[in-house]
């Protein structure tokens, strides 16, 4: 993740999702990193190198599952979104959830 920046307003990361292959893997890894480190993340240009860009069903399902498991906060959790802000305390709050 070569394009991580520490935002001056808080300890958080901004990750450009168009870097490297510019697909969904950058988004998935960014959310996982945020969860593990308990550092808020803003992912921009999600799937910018794909047609169509933005979140697809599988990315949104994974994000919503993580939100439900951890009681995280997220902005932009909708289909075709190209920017998502995610914040969690890093704790798993539920033993199981049903992802569809």
JSON list of C-alpha atoms in Angstrom, two decimals:
[
{"chain": "A", "resi": 1, "resn": "UNK", "atom": "CA", "xyz": [0.00, 0.00, 0.00]},
{"chain": "A", "resi": 2, "resn": "UNK", "atom": "CA", "xyz": [2.28, 2.68, -1.28]},
{"chain": "A", "resi": 3, "resn": "UNK", "atom": "CA", "xyz": [-0.15, 5.57, -1.06]},
{"chain": "A", "resi": 4, "resn": "UNK", "atom": "CA", "xyz": [-1.08, 5.59, 2.64]},
{"chain": "A", "resi": 5, "resn": "UNK", "atom": "CA", "xyz": [-1.17, 8.95, 4.33]},
{"chain": "A", "resi": 6, "resn": "UNK", "atom": "CA", "xyz": [-1.65, 9.92, 7.95]},
{"chain": "A", "resi": 7, "resn": "UNK", "atom": "CA", "xyz": [-4.32, 12.60, 8.12]},
{"chain": "A", "resi": 8, "resn": "UNK", "atom": "CA", "xyz": [-3.41, 15.58, 10.26]},
{"chain": "A", "resi": 9, "resn": "UNK", "atom": "CA", "xyz": [-6.86, 15.85, 11.88]},
{"chain": "A", "resi": 10, "resn": "UNK", "atom": "CA", "xyz": [-6.66, 12.42, 13.57]},
{"chain": "A", "resi": 11, "resn": "UNK", "atom": "CA", "xyz": [-4.76, 9.19, 13.46]},
{"chain": "A", "resi": 12, "resn": "UNK", "atom": "CA", "xyz": [-6.32, 7.66, 10.39]},
{"chain": "A", "resi": 13, "resn": "UNK", "atom": "CA", "xyz": [-5.31, 6.45, 6.95]},
{"chain": "A", "resi": 14, "resn": "UNK", "atom": "CA", "xyz": [-6.35, 7.51, 3.49]},
{"chain": "A", "resi": 15, "resn": "UNK", "atom": "CA", "xyz": [-5.78, 4.79, 0.92]},
{"chain": "A", "resi": 16, "resn": "UNK", "atom": "CA", "xyz": [-6.05, 5.34, -2.82]},
{"chain": "A", "resi": 17, "resn": "UNK", "atom": "CA", "xyz": [-7.88, 2.28, -4.16]},
{"chain": "A", "resi": 18, "resn": "UNK", "atom": "CA", "xyz": [-6.67, 2.97, -7.71]},
{"chain": "A", "resi": 19, "resn": "UNK", "atom": "CA", "xyz": [-3.08, 2.03, -6.81]},
{"chain": "A", "resi": 20, "resn": "UNK", "atom": "CA", "xyz": [-1.53, -1.24, -8.01]},
{"chain": "A", "resi": 21, "resn": "UNK", "atom": "CA", "xyz": [-4.18, -3.37, -9.72]},
{"chain": "A", "resi": 22, "resn": "UNK", "atom": "CA", "xyz": [-6.93, -0.93, -8.70]},
{"chain": "A", "resi": 23, "resn": "UNK", "atom": "CA", "xyz": [-9.51, -3.63, -8.01]},
{"chain": "A", "resi": 24, "resn": "UNK", "atom": "CA", "xyz": [-11.40, -4.91, -5.00]},
{"chain": "A", "resi": 25, "resn": "UNK", "atom": "CA", "xyz": [-8.38, -6.43, -3.25]},
{"chain": "A", "resi": 26, "resn": "UNK", "atom": "CA", "xyz": [-7.09, -3.01, -2.22]},
{"chain": "A", "resi": 27, "resn": "UNK", "atom": "CA", "xyz": [-10.47, -2.24, -0.65]},
{"chain": "A", "resi": 28, "resn": "UNK", "atom": "CA", "xyz": [-10.71, -5.58, 1.19]},
{"chain": "A", "resi": 29, "resn": "UNK", "atom": "CA", "xyz": [-7.17, -5.32, 2.57]},
{"chain": "A", "resi": 30, "resn": "UNK", "atom": "CA", "xyz": [-7.73, -1.71, 3.65]},
{"chain": "A", "resi": 31, "resn": "UNK", "atom": "CA", "xyz": [-10.80, -2.63, 5.70]},
{"chain": "A", "resi": 32, "resn": "UNK", "atom": "CA", "xyz": [-8.98, -5.62, 7.24]},
{"chain": "A", "resi": 33, "resn": "UNK", "atom": "CA", "xyz": [-5.96, -3.45, 8.10]},
{"chain": "A", "resi": 34, "resn": "UNK", "atom": "CA", "xyz": [-8.22, -0.85, 9.69]},
{"chain": "A", "resi": 35, "resn": "UNK", "atom": "CA", "xyz": [-9.95, -3.51, 11.77]},
{"chain": "A", "resi": 36, "resn": "UNK", "atom": "CA", "xyz": [-6.75, -5.20, 12.94]},
{"chain": "A", "resi": 37, "resn": "UNK", "atom": "CA", "xyz": [-4.97, -1.95, 13.84]},
{"chain": "A", "resi": 38, "resn": "UNK", "atom": "CA", "xyz": [-8.06, -0.11, 15.15]},
{"chain": "A", "resi": 39, "resn": "UNK", "atom": "CA", "xyz": [-7.20, 2.84, 12.90]},
{"chain": "A", "resi": 40, "resn": "UNK", "atom": "CA", "xyz": [-9.95, 4.59, 10.92]},
{"chain": "A", "resi": 41, "resn": "UNK", "atom": "CA", "xyz": [-9.51, 4.42, 7.16]},
{"chain": "A", "resi": 42, "resn": "UNK", "atom": "CA", "xyz": [-10.86, 6.30, 4.18]},
{"chain": "A", "resi": 43, "resn": "UNK", "atom": "CA", "xyz": [-10.58, 4.35, 0.95]},
{"chain": "A", "resi": 44, "resn": "UNK", "atom": "CA", "xyz": [-10.93, 6.51, -2.16]},
{"chain": "A", "resi": 45, "resn": "UNK", "atom": "CA", "xyz": [-11.09, 5.63, -5.86]},
{"chain": "A", "resi": 46, "resn": "UNK", "atom": "CA", "xyz": [-12.46, 2.16, -5.06]},
{"chain": "A", "resi": 47, "resn": "UNK", "atom": "CA", "xyz": [-12.03, -0.18, -8.03]},
{"chain": "A", "resi": 48, "resn": "UNK", "atom": "CA", "xyz": [-11.11, 2.83, -10.16]},
{"chain": "A", "resi": 49, "resn": "UNK", "atom": "CA", "xyz": [-9.38, 0.63, -12.73]},
{"chain": "A", "resi": 50, "resn": "UNK", "atom": "CA", "xyz": [-12.45, -1.57, -13.23]},
{"chain": "A", "resi": 51, "resn": "UNK", "atom": "CA", "xyz": [-15.60, -1.17, -15.25]},
{"chain": "A", "resi": 52, "resn": "UNK", "atom": "CA", "xyz": [-17.83, -0.18, -13.61]},
{"chain": "A", "resi": 53, "resn": "UNK", "atom": "CA", "xyz": [-15.84, 1.36, -10.74]},
{"chain": "A", "resi": 54, "resn": "UNK", "atom": "CA", "xyz": [-17.05, 1.35, -7.14]},
{"chain": "A", "resi": 55, "resn": "UNK", "atom": "CA", "xyz": [-18.33, -1.30, -4.77]},
{"chain": "A", "resi": 56, "resn": "UNK", "atom": "CA", "xyz": [-19.98, -4.39, -6.22]},
{"chain": "A", "resi": 57, "resn": "UNK", "atom": "CA", "xyz": [-22.30, -6.75, -4.35]},
{"chain": "A", "resi": 58, "resn": "UNK", "atom": "CA", "xyz": [-19.51, -8.95, -2.99]},
{"chain": "A", "resi": 59, "resn": "UNK", "atom": "CA", "xyz": [-17.51, -5.99, -1.64]},
{"chain": "A", "resi": 60, "resn": "UNK", "atom": "CA", "xyz": [-20.60, -4.48, -0.02]},
{"chain": "A", "resi": 61, "resn": "UNK", "atom": "CA", "xyz": [-21.56, -7.84, 1.55]},
{"chain": "A", "resi": 62, "resn": "UNK", "atom": "CA", "xyz": [-18.08, -8.19, 3.06]},
{"chain": "A", "resi": 63, "resn": "UNK", "atom": "CA", "xyz": [-18.16, -4.63, 4.37]},
{"chain": "A", "resi": 64, "resn": "UNK", "atom": "CA", "xyz": [-21.63, -5.00, 5.90]},
{"chain": "A", "resi": 65, "resn": "UNK", "atom": "CA", "xyz": [-20.58, -8.30, 7.50]},
{"chain": "A", "resi": 66, "resn": "UNK", "atom": "CA", "xyz": [-17.56, -6.63, 9.09]},
{"chain": "A", "resi": 67, "resn": "UNK", "atom": "CA", "xyz": [-19.74, -3.76, 10.31]},
{"chain": "A", "resi": 68, "resn": "UNK", "atom": "CA", "xyz": [-22.18, -6.19, 11.91]},
{"chain": "A", "resi": 69, "resn": "UNK", "atom": "CA", "xyz": [-19.43, -8.31, 13.50]},
{"chain": "A", "resi": 70, "resn": "UNK", "atom": "CA", "xyz": [-17.63, -5.35, 15.03]},
{"chain": "A", "resi": 71, "resn": "UNK", "atom": "CA", "xyz": [-20.25, -2.61, 15.50]},
{"chain": "A", "resi": 72, "resn": "UNK", "atom": "CA", "xyz": [-18.08, -0.47, 13.23]},
{"chain": "A", "resi": 73, "resn": "UNK", "atom": "CA", "xyz": [-19.12, 2.84, 11.72]},
{"chain": "A", "resi": 74, "resn": "UNK", "atom": "CA", "xyz": [-19.02, 3.32, 7.96]},
{"chain": "A", "resi": 75, "resn": "UNK", "atom": "CA", "xyz": [-19.93, 6.00, 5.46]},
{"chain": "A", "resi": 76, "resn": "UNK", "atom": "CA", "xyz": [-20.42, 5.18, 1.80]},
{"chain": "A", "resi": 77, "resn": "UNK", "atom": "CA", "xyz": [-21.53, 1.57, 2.36]},
{"chain": "A", "resi": 78, "resn": "UNK", "atom": "CA", "xyz": [-23.65, 1.32, -0.79]},
{"chain": "A", "resi": 79, "resn": "UNK", "atom": "CA", "xyz": [-23.40, -0.16, -4.26]},
{"chain": "A", "resi": 80, "resn": "UNK", "atom": "CA", "xyz": [-21.16, 1.72, -6.70]},
{"chain": "A", "resi": 81, "resn": "UNK", "atom": "CA", "xyz": [-19.66, 3.84, -3.92]},
{"chain": "A", "resi": 82, "resn": "UNK", "atom": "CA", "xyz": [-16.11, 4.92, -4.72]},
{"chain": "A", "resi": 83, "resn": "UNK", "atom": "CA", "xyz": [-15.35, 6.31, -1.26]},
{"chain": "A", "resi": 84, "resn": "UNK", "atom": "CA", "xyz": [-15.79, 4.47, 2.05]},
{"chain": "A", "resi": 85, "resn": "UNK", "atom": "CA", "xyz": [-14.88, 5.70, 5.52]},
{"chain": "A", "resi": 86, "resn": "UNK", "atom": "CA", "xyz": [-14.57, 2.89, 8.09]},
{"chain": "A", "resi": 87, "resn": "UNK", "atom": "CA", "xyz": [-13.92, 3.09, 11.81]},
{"chain": "A", "resi": 88, "resn": "UNK", "atom": "CA", "xyz": [-13.93, 0.36, 14.46]},
{"chain": "A", "resi": 89, "resn": "UNK", "atom": "CA", "xyz": [-12.53, -0.25, 17.92]},
{"chain": "A", "resi": 90, "resn": "UNK", "atom": "CA", "xyz": [-10.97, -3.44, 16.58]},
{"chain": "A", "resi": 91, "resn": "UNK", "atom": "CA", "xyz": [-13.08, -5.83, 18.65]},
{"chain": "A", "resi": 92, "resn": "UNK", "atom": "CA", "xyz": [-15.25, -8.65, 17.37]},
{"chain": "A", "resi": 93, "resn": "UNK", "atom": "CA", "xyz": [-18.61, -8.12, 19.05]},
{"chain": "A", "resi": 94, "resn": "UNK", "atom": "CA", "xyz": [-20.60, -11.10, 17.71]},
{"chain": "A", "resi": 95, "resn": "UNK", "atom": "CA", "xyz": [-19.89, -14.81, 17.50]},
{"chain": "A", "resi": 96, "resn": "UNK", "atom": "CA", "xyz": [-21.60, -15.20, 14.15]},
{"chain": "A", "resi": 97, "resn": "UNK", "atom": "CA", "xyz": [-23.53, -13.32, 11.50]},
{"chain": "A", "resi": 98, "resn": "UNK", "atom": "CA", "xyz": [-25.35, -14.38, 8.37]},
{"chain": "A", "resi": 99, "resn": "UNK", "atom": "CA", "xyz": [-23.95, -12.89, 5.17]},
{"chain": "A", "resi": 100, "resn": "UNK", "atom": "CA", "xyz": [-26.06, -13.06, 2.03]}
]
